[in-house]
Amino acid sequence: MRLVIGKPLGFCFGVKRAIDKLEAALKDYGKVYALGSPIHNEEEVKRLISLGLELVEAVEELPQSSVVFIRAHGTTPEILEKAREKGCTIIDGTCPSVKNAQEKARLLSQEGYEVIVVGDPKHPEVQSIKGCTAGRASVVSSSKDVTDFPSKDKIGVVSQTTQEEGTLLSIVSVLLRKARELRAYNTICKATLHRQETVRKLAAETEGIIVIGGRNSTNTAKLVEVGKREGSDVLWIAKPDEIDKSWLENKHIIGIAAGASTPDWLINDVINSLSSR
Ligand code: SF4
């Protein structure tokens, strides 16, 4: 069996930056609260909890004057304000690419555009972007969602950073006929595009791809989708013991890809486990 390791692989710059900030805060303060899971990877979350991280779901659960970590997906201005009112020290791990999408949405809203966010309405990053428009933006996931969208003078579009470019393009092309003025920002981050491109290459060069990443990671799910669309036999695993023996049978060249929230130590564990076979 030969392994072809995709590049880039694992932590993107935004997640690495956020985790570095969180680890430094854990060292300085001992106890840090995170609003929601700080990273979409359960194994990495377990490691951070062992260092003193505590997860809370809502700002109301934060103790007075505690230290709170904002994950790479960012949060809404409203939640930030509530944390400040509680006297919390804020460690802001919001990825600069997410900040860019938030700022573009805020700008469009302030300039009177009907704002459309392309993404998953339940995803925390999308909620943080929508929050920057005082909740006025509409969230859509496919061109079908905008087919019946009413015509407007000014429509502005931004995207969740982990979307596929094709989805954004198809939505923008439908909206083009619905606005006198359309302003669209491609806020998909390069780290996402590069990882999707890696999977396309692996699909062409290998007999199957193992994608490593958390089940709750959108960018990992997109890699799986891209691989399958390219006709590859894709196995999605969250940890080494999920490698399915029957999937490996009769495969001689296997590609390895990983989501932007998959830590290096976990990728190495998977590679070591495969090498030892
Ligand atoms: S995938 Fe992109 S936007 Fe998301 S954290 Fe990484 S660099 Fe930032």
Coordinates of C-alpha atoms in Angstrom, one line a residue, residues 145-258:
D145 CA -33.3 29.2 -2.2
V146 CA -33.1 32.5 -4.2
T147 CA -35.2 31.5 -7.2
D148 CA -38.3 33.2 -5.6
F149 CA -36.4 36.0 -3.9
P150 CA -38.1 39.3 -4.6
S151 CA -36.4 41.9 -6.8
K152 CA -34.6 44.7 -4.9
D153 CA -32.7 47.8 -5.8
K154 CA -29.6 46.8 -4.0
I155 CA -28.5 43.3 -3.1
G156 CA -25.2 42.5 -1.4
V157 CA -23.7 39.0 -1.0
V158 CA -21.1 37.5 1.3
S159 CA -20.3 33.9 1.9
Q160 CA -19.5 31.6 4.8
T161 CA -15.7 31.1 4.5
T162 CA -16.0 27.3 4.0
Q163 CA -18.5 27.3 1.1
E164 CA -17.7 25.9 -2.3
E165 CA -17.1 28.5 -5.0
G166 CA -19.5 26.8 -7.4
T167 CA -22.4 27.3 -4.9
L168 CA -21.6 31.0 -4.5
L169 CA -21.3 31.5 -8.2
S170 CA -24.7 29.8 -8.9
I171 CA -26.4 32.0 -6.3
V172 CA -24.9 35.2 -7.6
S173 CA -25.9 34.4 -11.1
V174 CA -29.6 34.0 -10.1
L175 CA -29.4 37.2 -8.0
L176 CA -28.0 39.2 -10.9
R177 CA -31.4 39.2 -12.5
K178 CA -33.1 40.3 -9.3
A179 CA -31.2 43.5 -8.5
R180 CA -30.6 46.9 -10.2
E181 CA -27.3 46.8 -8.3
L182 CA -25.6 43.6 -7.1
R183 CA -22.4 43.7 -5.0
A184 CA -20.9 40.3 -4.2
Y185 CA -17.8 39.7 -2.1
N186 CA -16.1 36.3 -2.4
T187 CA -15.3 35.8 1.3
I188 CA -14.5 32.1 0.9
C189 CA -11.1 31.6 2.5
K190 CA -8.1 30.4 0.5
A191 CA -7.4 27.6 3.1
T192 CA -10.7 26.1 2.2
L193 CA -10.2 26.3 -1.5
H194 CA -6.7 24.9 -1.3
R195 CA -7.9 21.9 0.7
Q196 CA -10.7 21.2 -1.8
E197 CA -8.2 21.4 -4.6
T198 CA -6.0 18.9 -2.8
V199 CA -8.9 16.4 -2.6
R200 CA -9.5 16.8 -6.4
K201 CA -5.9 16.0 -7.1
L202 CA -5.9 13.0 -4.7
A203 CA -9.1 11.7 -6.4
A204 CA -7.2 11.7 -9.8
E205 CA -4.1 10.0 -8.4
T206 CA -5.4 7.4 -5.9
E207 CA -7.8 4.5 -5.6
G208 CA -9.5 6.0 -2.5
I209 CA -9.2 8.9 -0.1
I210 CA -9.3 8.8 3.7
V211 CA -10.6 12.2 5.0
I212 CA -9.7 12.8 8.6
G213 CA -11.9 15.3 10.6
G214 CA -14.7 15.8 13.1
R215 CA -18.2 14.8 12.2
N216 CA -19.3 18.3 13.1
S217 CA -16.7 20.0 10.9
T218 CA -18.3 21.7 7.8
N219 CA -15.1 22.1 6.0
T220 CA -14.3 18.4 6.4
A221 CA -17.8 17.5 5.2
K222 CA -17.1 19.6 2.1
L223 CA -13.9 17.7 1.4
V224 CA -15.8 14.4 1.6
E225 CA -18.5 15.9 -0.8
V226 CA -15.8 17.1 -3.3
G227 CA -14.0 13.7 -3.2
K228 CA -17.2 11.8 -3.9
R229 CA -18.2 14.2 -6.6
E230 CA -14.9 13.5 -8.3
G231 CA -15.8 9.8 -8.3
S232 CA -13.4 8.8 -5.5
D233 CA -14.1 6.1 -2.9
V234 CA -14.0 8.3 0.2
L235 CA -13.7 7.1 3.8
W236 CA -14.5 9.8 6.5
I237 CA -12.9 9.0 9.8
A238 CA -12.7 11.0 13.0
K239 CA -9.9 8.9 14.6
P240 CA -7.6 6.0 13.7
D241 CA -9.8 3.2 15.1
E242 CA -12.5 4.1 12.5
I243 CA -10.4 2.8 9.6
D244 CA -12.5 0.2 8.0
K245 CA -10.4 -2.9 7.1
S246 CA -12.8 -3.9 4.3
W247 CA -12.5 -0.4 2.8
L248 CA -8.7 -0.9 2.6
E249 CA -9.0 -4.3 0.8
N250 CA -7.6 -4.3 -2.8
K251 CA -6.5 -0.6 -2.6
H252 CA -2.8 0.0 -3.3
I253 CA -2.7 3.8 -3.5
I254 CA -4.6 5.7 -0.8
G255 CA -4.8 9.5 -0.5
I256 CA -4.8 11.2 2.9
A257 CA -6.7 14.5 3.4
A258 CA -7.8 16.3 6.5

